[in-house]
XYZ file of C-alpha atoms in Angstrom:
712
model
C 96.621 223.852 10.354
C 93.775 223.132 13.249
C 94.678 223.084 16.710
C 94.030 219.370 16.913
C 96.733 218.663 14.511
C 98.889 221.413 15.795
C 99.520 219.397 18.665
C 99.257 215.844 17.549
C 103.093 214.942 17.473
C 104.006 217.263 20.545
C 103.836 216.992 24.254
C 104.279 219.235 27.511
C 107.602 219.911 28.562
C 106.996 219.868 32.312
C 105.562 216.578 31.912
C 108.578 215.531 29.905
C 110.816 216.417 32.531
C 108.897 214.480 34.764
C 109.215 211.107 32.606
C 113.038 212.143 32.560
C 113.331 212.085 36.420
C 111.342 208.859 36.452
C 114.115 207.403 34.236
C 116.463 208.432 37.040
C 114.436 206.953 39.778
C 114.497 203.639 37.494
C 118.192 203.213 37.620
C 117.668 203.244 41.739
C 115.493 200.154 40.734
C 118.148 198.351 38.676
C 119.688 195.576 40.711
C 122.583 195.543 38.114
C 123.602 198.801 39.434
C 125.509 198.731 43.035
C 123.530 199.413 45.842
C 124.943 202.841 47.017
C 124.930 204.074 43.596
C 121.151 203.228 43.486
C 120.792 205.318 46.826
C 122.723 208.015 44.934
C 120.169 207.666 41.958
C 117.371 208.264 44.596
C 119.197 211.184 45.695
C 119.689 212.991 42.225
C 115.953 212.252 41.564
C 114.904 214.024 44.825
C 117.530 217.217 43.975
C 116.037 217.257 40.189
C 112.784 217.056 41.868
C 113.697 219.862 44.277
C 114.970 221.967 41.428
C 111.804 221.345 39.366
C 109.837 222.621 42.041
C 111.723 225.766 42.713
C 112.244 226.587 38.960
C 109.783 225.199 36.827
C 106.752 225.123 39.055
C 107.638 228.560 40.612
C 107.760 230.072 36.941
C 104.454 228.499 36.005
C 102.862 229.981 39.430
C 104.209 233.072 38.291
C 102.716 232.751 34.686
C 99.229 231.671 36.213
C 99.255 234.901 38.167
C 100.529 237.561 35.579
C 99.125 235.968 31.979
C 96.522 233.122 33.194
C 95.282 232.939 29.663
C 98.599 232.028 28.153
C 98.899 228.545 26.653
C 101.691 226.222 26.010
C 102.709 225.960 22.369
C 103.118 222.164 22.625
C 100.215 221.082 24.583
C 97.668 223.945 24.325
C 97.524 223.884 28.113
C 97.635 227.192 30.503
C 99.848 227.413 33.366
C 96.954 226.610 35.884
C 96.354 223.431 33.711
C 99.961 222.303 33.722
C 100.482 222.872 37.299
C 97.001 220.549 37.944
C 98.680 217.971 35.677
C 102.000 218.168 37.432
C 100.505 217.845 41.303
C 98.281 214.998 39.786
C 101.490 213.154 38.614
C 103.871 213.993 41.611
C 102.396 211.599 43.958
C 103.096 208.357 41.887
C 106.607 209.452 41.966
C 106.676 209.673 45.121
C 105.186 206.266 46.014
C 107.383 204.894 43.712
C 110.486 206.479 45.418
C 109.198 205.163 48.859
C 109.077 201.599 47.450
C 112.588 201.835 45.860
C 114.098 203.669 48.927
C 112.562 200.890 51.273
C 114.344 198.036 49.071
C 117.568 199.897 48.641
C 117.887 200.447 52.543
C 116.655 196.539 53.197
C 119.738 195.607 50.830
C 122.240 198.106 52.692
C 121.072 196.667 56.036
C 122.040 193.078 55.152
C 125.712 194.682 54.560
C 125.918 196.546 57.612
C 124.614 200.271 56.389
C 121.610 201.070 58.661
C 119.689 204.231 58.495
C 117.938 204.028 62.372
C 115.250 205.453 64.394
C 116.111 206.062 68.266
C 113.977 203.043 68.867
C 116.258 200.816 66.971
C 119.454 201.636 68.633
C 121.262 199.228 70.574
C 121.711 200.198 74.636
C 125.359 201.373 74.426
C 124.363 203.281 70.861
C 121.634 205.046 72.779
C 123.812 206.383 75.230
C 126.348 207.412 73.267
C 123.497 209.335 70.734
C 121.889 211.059 74.005
C 125.458 212.129 75.139
C 126.146 213.283 71.379
C 122.594 214.958 71.510
C 123.023 216.851 74.743
C 126.596 218.146 73.747
C 126.740 218.691 70.484
C 122.892 219.259 69.326
C 120.755 220.729 71.956
C 123.038 223.806 72.838
C 122.506 225.251 69.354
C 118.697 224.329 68.660
C 116.079 227.198 68.865
C 112.726 226.112 69.264
C 109.787 228.188 69.165
C 105.911 228.237 69.735
C 103.986 229.766 67.295
C 101.149 231.696 69.045
C 99.669 235.391 69.568
C 103.290 236.266 71.380
C 105.281 234.318 68.970
C 104.303 235.281 65.045
C 104.834 232.611 62.457
C 108.360 232.456 61.359
C 109.616 232.542 57.630
C 110.257 229.137 56.824
C 113.452 228.715 54.684
C 113.561 226.923 51.110
C 114.497 223.386 51.766
C 115.503 223.661 55.417
C 114.365 220.780 57.538
C 112.074 221.693 60.435
C 110.776 219.397 63.291
C 106.904 220.445 63.710
C 105.024 219.612 66.554
C 101.414 219.553 67.606
C 101.768 220.889 71.481
C 99.006 220.530 73.855
C 98.771 222.662 77.176
C 97.246 221.595 80.364
C 94.181 223.285 79.523
C 94.056 221.083 76.697
C 94.573 223.845 73.980
C 96.590 223.218 70.743
C 99.563 225.160 69.231
C 102.338 224.730 66.900
C 105.861 224.163 67.906
C 109.127 224.243 65.580
C 112.736 223.564 66.021
C 114.930 224.445 62.580
C 117.773 221.826 62.168
C 120.835 223.856 62.885
C 123.317 224.531 59.993
C 126.291 223.789 62.113
C 125.472 220.160 62.945
C 126.368 217.322 60.674
C 123.162 215.744 58.647
C 123.622 212.269 60.683
C 125.713 211.159 63.516
C 127.537 207.994 63.130
C 127.568 205.474 65.509
C 130.832 203.459 67.212
C 131.765 200.230 65.432
C 132.856 198.392 62.020
C 129.483 199.071 60.427
C 127.995 202.067 58.954
C 125.255 202.272 61.483
C 123.685 206.116 61.721
C 120.692 208.011 62.517
C 119.831 211.444 60.736
C 119.867 214.538 63.084
C 116.474 215.250 62.183
C 115.351 211.987 63.358
C 117.425 212.667 66.518
C 116.019 215.743 67.136
C 112.398 214.559 66.613
C 112.801 211.833 69.394
C 113.931 214.717 72.124
C 111.219 217.223 71.107
C 109.235 216.545 73.842
C 111.725 217.981 76.073
C 112.298 221.277 74.133
C 108.910 223.021 74.593
C 108.385 223.471 78.553
C 104.852 222.792 80.022
C 103.549 222.047 76.654
C 103.104 218.232 75.836
C 103.991 216.909 72.348
C 101.167 215.315 70.994
C 102.261 214.721 67.599
C 105.242 215.343 65.597
C 107.102 214.870 62.068
C 109.852 216.608 59.962
C 108.597 218.829 57.370
C 110.372 221.037 54.301
C 109.053 223.805 52.412
C 110.186 224.352 48.722
C 109.877 227.948 47.406
C 109.864 229.452 43.876
C 113.583 230.083 43.056
C 113.334 231.171 39.729
C 114.587 234.781 40.098
C 114.387 237.081 36.877
C 117.437 238.786 35.887
C 115.772 240.764 33.015
C 117.659 243.853 31.987
C 115.341 246.376 33.728
C 116.720 245.646 37.056
C 120.016 247.122 35.637
C 119.385 250.056 33.712
C 121.122 252.356 36.199
C 124.439 252.434 35.196
C 125.777 253.353 38.387
C 124.924 250.152 40.237
C 127.295 247.626 39.950
C 126.020 244.489 38.200
C 127.867 242.168 40.203
C 126.132 243.387 43.425
C 122.780 243.356 42.208
C 123.142 239.630 41.472
C 124.407 239.087 44.988
C 121.525 240.797 46.788
C 119.137 239.111 44.079
C 120.635 235.939 45.878
C 119.520 236.745 49.449
C 115.685 236.977 47.948
C 115.677 233.512 46.955
C 114.685 232.206 50.180
C 111.816 234.537 50.478
C 109.601 233.554 47.431
C 106.358 232.064 47.303
C 106.098 228.242 48.548
C 105.139 225.833 46.065
C 105.186 222.797 48.127
C 105.105 221.222 51.651
C 106.785 217.894 52.261
C 105.752 216.029 55.509
C 107.542 212.907 56.558
C 104.380 211.261 57.850
C 100.515 211.126 57.774
C 99.333 213.324 60.713
C 96.026 214.307 62.163
C 93.735 216.456 60.465
C 94.232 219.315 63.369
C 97.908 219.376 62.938
C 97.638 219.126 59.074
C 95.069 222.022 59.169
C 97.603 224.066 61.125
C 100.642 223.341 59.094
C 98.882 224.249 55.998
C 97.633 227.619 57.336
C 101.269 228.227 58.443
C 103.107 227.576 55.344
C 100.094 228.886 52.832
C 99.698 226.058 50.502
C 96.691 224.161 49.064
C 96.264 220.496 49.866
C 97.250 219.385 46.274
C 101.093 220.965 47.229
C 101.073 218.745 50.226
C 103.098 215.377 50.056
C 103.842 212.962 52.418
C 106.945 211.272 52.200
C 108.623 208.679 54.599
C 111.829 208.665 52.726
C 114.325 211.413 54.278
C 113.516 215.102 52.790
C 116.938 215.795 52.293
C 119.444 213.293 50.800
C 122.485 215.290 49.977
C 124.282 213.424 52.841
C 123.956 209.835 50.745
C 127.033 211.176 48.750
C 129.429 211.388 51.679
C 128.301 207.446 53.071
C 130.812 206.111 50.791
C 133.580 207.914 52.550
C 132.298 206.043 55.911
C 132.731 202.733 54.626
C 135.991 199.927 54.451
C 137.481 199.886 50.806
C 136.475 196.205 50.792
C 132.584 197.158 50.876
C 133.458 199.983 48.390
C 134.293 197.541 45.808
C 131.024 196.099 45.917
C 128.742 198.577 46.629
C 130.079 201.546 44.140
C 130.921 201.578 40.676
C 134.392 200.242 39.893
C 136.464 203.499 40.049
C 137.362 204.957 36.646
C 140.373 207.238 36.029
C 139.940 209.505 33.061
C 142.848 208.491 30.462
C 145.290 210.429 28.714
C 144.268 210.217 25.165
C 146.414 207.977 23.219
C 146.654 210.245 20.401
C 148.181 212.831 22.280
C 151.867 212.713 23.106
C 152.650 213.906 26.651
C 156.150 214.908 25.754
C 155.494 217.262 22.899
C 153.875 220.320 22.896
C 149.776 220.403 22.994
C 150.122 223.676 20.787
C 152.279 221.930 18.321
C 149.994 218.767 17.954
C 147.247 220.647 17.600
C 148.813 222.747 14.611
C 149.506 219.359 12.878
C 146.164 217.967 13.501
C 142.751 218.688 15.474
C 142.552 217.156 18.929
C 139.048 215.877 20.038
C 138.480 214.951 24.048
C 135.712 212.758 25.015
C 134.600 213.473 28.681
C 134.805 211.747 31.160
C 136.463 209.195 29.345
C 139.138 211.285 28.286
C 141.221 213.374 30.984
C 141.056 217.083 30.959
C 144.787 217.249 31.225
C 145.309 217.922 27.858
C 143.273 221.144 27.796
C 145.091 222.098 30.980
C 148.431 221.684 29.407
C 147.251 223.595 26.652
C 146.367 226.343 28.793
C 149.439 225.906 30.856
C 151.695 226.555 27.717
C 149.724 229.228 26.451
C 150.353 231.057 29.756
C 154.082 230.621 29.280
C 154.719 231.050 25.757
C 156.027 234.314 24.471
C 154.433 233.866 21.304
C 150.967 233.907 22.876
C 149.493 237.325 23.555
C 146.002 236.814 24.412
C 143.604 234.267 25.950
C 140.194 234.590 25.535
C 137.261 232.401 27.240
C 133.639 232.364 28.087
C 133.065 231.031 31.716
C 129.452 229.646 32.956
C 130.254 227.209 35.722
C 133.762 226.837 37.572
C 134.762 224.316 39.866
C 135.238 225.606 43.370
C 138.614 224.961 43.164
C 139.548 225.668 39.397
C 142.865 224.582 38.006
C 141.782 226.395 34.712
C 140.621 229.660 36.622
C 144.298 229.540 38.360
C 146.000 229.167 34.688
C 144.061 232.175 33.720
C 145.287 234.079 36.706
C 149.094 232.979 35.789
C 148.711 234.066 32.260
C 147.522 237.356 33.138
C 150.474 237.774 35.816
C 152.766 236.805 32.901
C 151.817 239.694 31.099
C 149.229 237.869 28.416
C 145.786 239.880 27.767
C 143.243 237.660 29.391
C 139.645 238.384 28.934
C 137.130 236.578 30.622
C 133.449 236.524 29.696
C 131.864 235.529 32.758
C 128.102 234.641 33.034
C 127.142 235.384 36.747
C 123.444 234.360 36.106
C 124.184 230.447 35.895
C 121.547 229.395 38.080
C 122.670 228.192 41.713
C 126.212 228.859 40.981
C 126.096 232.602 40.879
C 127.938 233.118 44.247
C 130.765 230.677 43.055
C 130.982 232.805 39.911
C 131.198 236.077 41.722
C 133.943 234.876 44.094
C 136.080 233.642 40.857
C 135.051 236.873 39.079
C 136.951 238.815 41.894
C 140.006 236.830 41.986
C 140.380 237.066 38.161
C 140.236 240.656 38.221
C 142.777 240.968 41.180
C 145.399 238.931 38.990
C 144.985 241.429 35.956
C 142.369 239.598 34.092
C 139.705 241.901 32.303
C 136.245 240.287 33.221
C 133.276 241.251 31.279
C 129.760 240.255 32.800
C 128.050 238.725 29.859
C 125.279 240.429 27.501
C 122.428 242.271 28.811
C 119.252 240.013 28.629
C 121.134 237.048 26.951
C 122.961 234.431 29.035
C 126.583 233.571 27.419
C 126.408 229.956 27.555
C 129.155 229.420 24.999
C 132.384 227.178 25.756
C 134.626 228.581 23.674
C 138.674 229.268 24.416
C 140.679 231.559 22.101
C 144.604 231.536 22.234
C 146.052 233.981 19.761
C 149.810 234.030 18.908
C 152.054 236.387 16.702
C 155.057 235.270 14.959
C 157.084 237.192 12.415
C 154.177 239.949 12.333
C 151.400 237.049 11.530
C 148.487 235.936 13.594
C 147.746 232.386 14.117
C 145.203 230.827 16.981
C 144.324 227.670 18.729
C 140.471 227.364 19.470
C 139.214 225.339 21.807
C 135.139 224.762 21.675
C 133.245 222.236 23.934
C 129.751 221.314 24.890
C 130.315 221.435 28.651
C 131.435 223.922 31.327
C 135.139 224.502 31.914
C 134.772 222.846 35.343
C 137.157 219.955 36.200
C 134.407 218.357 38.491
C 131.523 218.070 36.034
C 134.186 216.820 33.215
C 134.641 213.834 35.455
C 130.777 213.307 35.775
C 129.408 214.525 32.434
C 129.757 213.057 29.105
C 131.055 216.240 26.799
C 133.263 216.889 23.922
C 135.846 219.503 23.357
C 137.681 220.046 20.130
C 140.881 221.758 19.502
C 141.711 223.081 16.389
C 144.276 225.342 14.604
C 141.887 226.232 11.724
C 142.560 229.670 10.704
C 138.864 230.657 9.827
C 137.640 228.965 13.131
C 139.993 231.324 14.906
C 139.356 234.247 13.051
C 135.841 233.781 13.615
C 136.575 233.244 17.354
C 138.287 236.635 17.372
C 134.940 238.300 15.741
C 132.969 236.285 18.519
C 134.668 237.946 21.388
C 134.770 241.323 19.397
C 131.084 241.162 19.040
C 130.237 240.261 22.863
C 132.453 243.347 24.110
C 130.548 245.578 21.968
C 127.004 243.881 22.727
C 126.515 242.622 19.164
C 124.461 239.645 18.802
C 123.836 239.733 15.179
C 127.752 239.287 14.014
C 128.571 237.309 10.920
C 130.647 234.140 10.772
C 132.129 232.017 8.167
C 132.413 228.678 10.116
C 130.867 229.009 13.730
C 127.142 229.034 14.105
C 126.176 231.525 16.891
C 122.811 231.693 18.923
C 120.711 233.879 19.278
C 120.863 234.522 15.457
C 122.775 231.949 13.527
C 122.328 228.401 14.917
C 118.604 227.761 14.350
C 118.418 229.164 10.551
C 121.638 227.055 9.909
C 119.595 223.906 11.240
C 116.563 224.805 9.074
C 119.202 224.982 6.021
C 120.940 221.625 7.017
C 117.576 219.689 7.678
C 116.521 221.035 4.198
C 119.104 219.444 2.534
C 118.293 216.077 3.990
C 114.744 216.943 2.841
C 116.009 217.401 -0.332
C 117.664 214.088 -0.610
C 114.186 212.197 0.773
C 114.344 208.535 1.937
C 118.088 209.148 1.212
C 118.109 211.795 3.917
C 119.604 211.322 7.435
C 119.619 213.371 10.697
C 120.866 212.169 14.009
C 120.956 214.726 16.784
C 122.181 214.220 20.433
C 121.018 216.876 22.729
C 119.983 217.046 26.395
C 116.438 218.647 25.673
C 114.083 219.404 22.753
C 111.448 221.915 23.129
C 111.784 224.485 20.139
C 108.599 224.568 18.271
C 109.754 225.626 15.109
C 112.450 222.983 15.084
C 110.037 220.440 16.041
C 107.973 221.264 13.206
C 110.928 221.225 10.874
C 111.895 217.711 12.045
C 108.232 216.804 11.360
C 108.406 218.281 7.794
C 111.656 215.936 7.395
C 110.051 213.108 8.537
C 107.069 213.456 6.123
C 109.710 213.574 3.565
C 111.010 210.227 4.051
C 114.455 211.167 6.234
C 115.321 208.763 8.917
C 115.865 210.815 12.000
C 117.363 209.541 15.014
C 117.349 211.791 18.298
C 119.416 210.846 21.162
C 117.782 212.994 23.936
C 118.682 212.668 27.674
C 115.944 214.490 28.984
C 112.802 216.832 27.781
C 111.500 215.855 24.355
C 108.298 217.646 23.193
C 108.476 215.908 19.872
C 106.768 212.371 19.618
C 107.901 209.959 17.645
C 105.945 207.355 15.522
C 102.863 209.404 14.917
C 101.020 208.532 11.811
C 101.579 210.834 9.002
C 103.813 213.105 11.243
C 106.814 211.594 12.599
C 106.774 208.017 11.120
C 110.326 208.035 10.231
C 111.606 210.006 13.793
C 112.911 207.727 16.653
C 114.120 208.859 19.943
C 116.517 207.208 22.401
C 117.259 208.330 26.185
C 120.274 207.390 27.836
C 120.723 207.676 31.726
C 123.515 205.704 33.338
C 126.585 205.988 35.273
C 127.638 209.622 33.789
C 125.053 212.536 32.832
C 124.738 212.550 29.373
C 125.783 216.180 28.236
C 127.475 216.164 24.877
C 125.527 218.056 21.947
C 126.042 216.545 18.514
C 124.402 217.630 15.356
C 124.925 215.184 12.281
C 123.236 215.685 8.695
C 123.912 213.014 6.436
C 126.016 209.722 6.209
C 129.569 209.020 5.061
C 132.165 211.044 4.190
C 129.984 213.717 2.948
C 127.894 213.986 6.486
C 128.065 217.705 8.257
C 128.836 217.459 11.877
C 128.958 219.777 14.549
C 129.479 219.624 18.505
C 127.607 222.737 20.241
C 126.766 224.221 23.583
C 123.000 224.418 22.591
C 120.330 222.307 23.129
C 117.178 222.397 20.842
C 115.336 224.655 23.372
C 114.019 227.966 23.050
C 116.078 229.581 25.666
C 119.256 228.229 23.993
C 118.563 229.038 20.171
C 116.783 232.419 20.980
C 117.740 233.928 24.252
C 121.224 232.896 24.812
C 124.420 233.318 23.334
C 125.816 229.747 22.308
C 128.309 228.313 19.759
C 127.845 225.277 17.355
C 131.469 224.624 15.917
C 131.665 222.512 12.373
C 134.149 219.351 12.590
C 136.014 219.130 9.375
C 138.887 216.952 10.327
C 137.870 213.211 8.770
C 139.091 211.392 11.770
C 137.463 213.472 14.262
C 134.214 213.024 12.083
C 134.791 209.273 12.323
C 135.095 209.361 16.071
C 131.825 211.360 16.416
C 129.767 208.981 14.258
C 131.215 206.080 16.106
C 130.082 207.630 19.454
C 126.527 208.247 18.047
C 126.247 204.678 16.476
C 127.218 203.232 19.946
C 124.735 205.263 21.867
C 122.128 203.859 19.395
C 123.085 200.428 19.925
C 122.993 200.915 23.790
C 120.268 198.293 25.077
C 121.344 198.568 28.879
C 120.765 201.989 29.744
C 118.521 203.390 27.030
C 114.949 203.686 26.828
C 112.600 204.383 23.752
C 110.187 207.172 23.518
C 106.538 206.192 22.638
C 103.946 207.890 20.517
C 101.976 208.342 23.601
C 104.747 210.113 25.566
C 105.757 207.114 27.792
C 109.098 205.472 27.694
C 110.079 201.707 27.201
C 113.517 200.524 28.123
C 115.456 198.669 25.677
C 116.198 195.222 27.167
C 119.373 193.337 25.832
C 119.422 189.671 25.494
C 121.289 187.470 27.640
C 125.228 187.775 26.612
C 124.245 190.614 24.329
C 123.733 193.602 26.390
C 125.633 196.706 25.039
C 126.149 199.836 27.696
C 127.585 202.703 25.643
C 128.991 204.250 28.751
C 130.680 200.860 29.760
C 131.942 200.673 26.228
C 133.533 203.972 26.206
C 135.503 203.141 29.211
C 136.578 200.102 27.969
C 137.623 201.136 24.068
C 138.818 204.270 23.437
C 137.747 206.814 20.531
C 141.182 206.981 19.471
C 141.132 204.097 18.279
C 144.743 203.331 16.945
C 146.044 202.622 20.407
C 144.699 198.960 20.160
C 146.456 198.556 17.089
C 149.292 200.583 16.607
C 152.443 200.753 18.921
C 153.070 203.788 20.991
C 156.199 205.167 19.065
C 153.851 205.418 15.766
C 150.890 207.057 17.421
C 151.808 210.561 16.168
C 152.942 209.758 12.618
C 151.209 211.288 9.582
C 150.874 207.963 8.007
C 148.067 206.980 10.514
C 145.360 208.972 8.759
C 144.149 206.122 6.723
C 144.668 203.385 8.926
C 142.669 205.432 11.800
C 139.480 205.621 9.654
C 139.809 202.063 8.802
C 140.100 200.799 12.376
C 137.425 203.095 13.750
C 135.108 201.639 11.177
C 135.963 198.000 12.550
C 135.033 199.174 16.053
C 132.053 201.042 15.085
C 129.107 198.496 16.052
């Protein structure tokens, strides 16, 4: 196959990711979204872009130095060519962000929420702020002048600095820097009923002229440096068996602030001399410098809702939503016994995580439970799940926790929890050498009259109560004996570093998921135009899977991909992907669930999985895909997929040129799938069946009929 053909239906992953972040930015532009929520989307866009520079741009920078001739297998570009495209694309996004930010802040200003410059303060506010600065900020500032007696300091990753062009009495210029102190809040709220505030960096910049002695401040700005934070955790660093793995990760974390700069943000245009000095100080090229009048760190945005009245919250924020207890799960009866009767499915954040917590609580107390084994990737900082595991261990259960310390930017929290779990008697194992363990599986083993039985929970998202309320994810709980036995084999394999284990039901990467996907696609190819594939994932980058999907499209198979973020396969490319369609949904909740569907009707094969269609997930991580056999749960998953394909409020189509086009609903005919999930449970019998009958065995046939009635 010629090179031109090879790239005809694929696109670069980094540019595709930037398209995703643009879709996040577009949510901030949507006036149907409450105004403070729009500001949050701007903050999310900014933090996404920060991580993109730290991780993806950082990685490309490393590759450009180590292997400059290596080419991306979706676009044929070298790392340097990809960096050039990225640096050319970013300014347009920054310009769009500035326009949207100005519009959002104008709307907020009209309802009494104002981010102010010092010159905009009322006299009494200026007096209040000046006093606050003198007593609360000035004493903890550490201004410095860069010169022959003051060498250039290290500028920490993403820290805000006030930079000043200084001039002495002889007309000589120098650079002054003032780091914003960590001990001071991000903004000062002004007295009064409205939310009028001034950001700390704005306040320090105003008073910067008083901080450099005999020097005059000729010009000042706020700056932020972004550094390569893509630390390598390859096995070579841990070959010495006498060195503790946990301590090595802790040491690597400390290096994150000292890696190469990949971006310099400046809050306003500055003169040529000032710019030249800052460029030399940070050691970046001009193409790595961005002028951004928006706040350079917008994390403070998420604290603003707590500063306003409940009345304003009603109009400026999404209506509060409390995840519901699933209607087909009894609160009064044992969750374990209900799972033994039939599989249970939770759909976060629309369903509460409480049934799973109740399952763990029961397992910690029941005398017939002999062990709990679980994989942990990211835990909440205050984790009920971890505390229940501790309780189970303290009650004498065998608790094995396969803890992944290398969850990027969550390593420190995982280290803290690993110590607490060990102190409670849990056996904590730190993953597989060279492979991140990204699987989401919890195996509860019971023993009755000498016979072992299992409850297996497998999910698409982390065991994290915070993200369970923010991300759409799926969690299935089953008493299927074969799946439980597979779960036992999985943990045995992980404890002895065996990545090539054999399983009867579960698909386990790095050796088992991709071959199974090929086999399942081949089954649909054999059906030709009667074939059907629908896959909901976060990203599609794995080249061989992309080529296999292209092959299926050529065979006439209808392919629907629901891809939140990166998608390197292009739909609608003549003779290649004519029958392939890609939908992306960006809304109130982060789409995170993974569903693989092959075929239609009762015979369809469905899986939920922790794995995206990315090379790292398929080949370099330990992942699990679990088959869903229960007809009612299969109907529920199909209903979810169909609702997402019907969305015309938050969905976009990927076009063959790599651009996205928003699906726009007709007046009175807009369908927002996430809102629909909040309004209409997947546990469909609640709409039609009295509560007393929800758990009866006779509901199976009725449930299937009712779910079909609810399907769009």
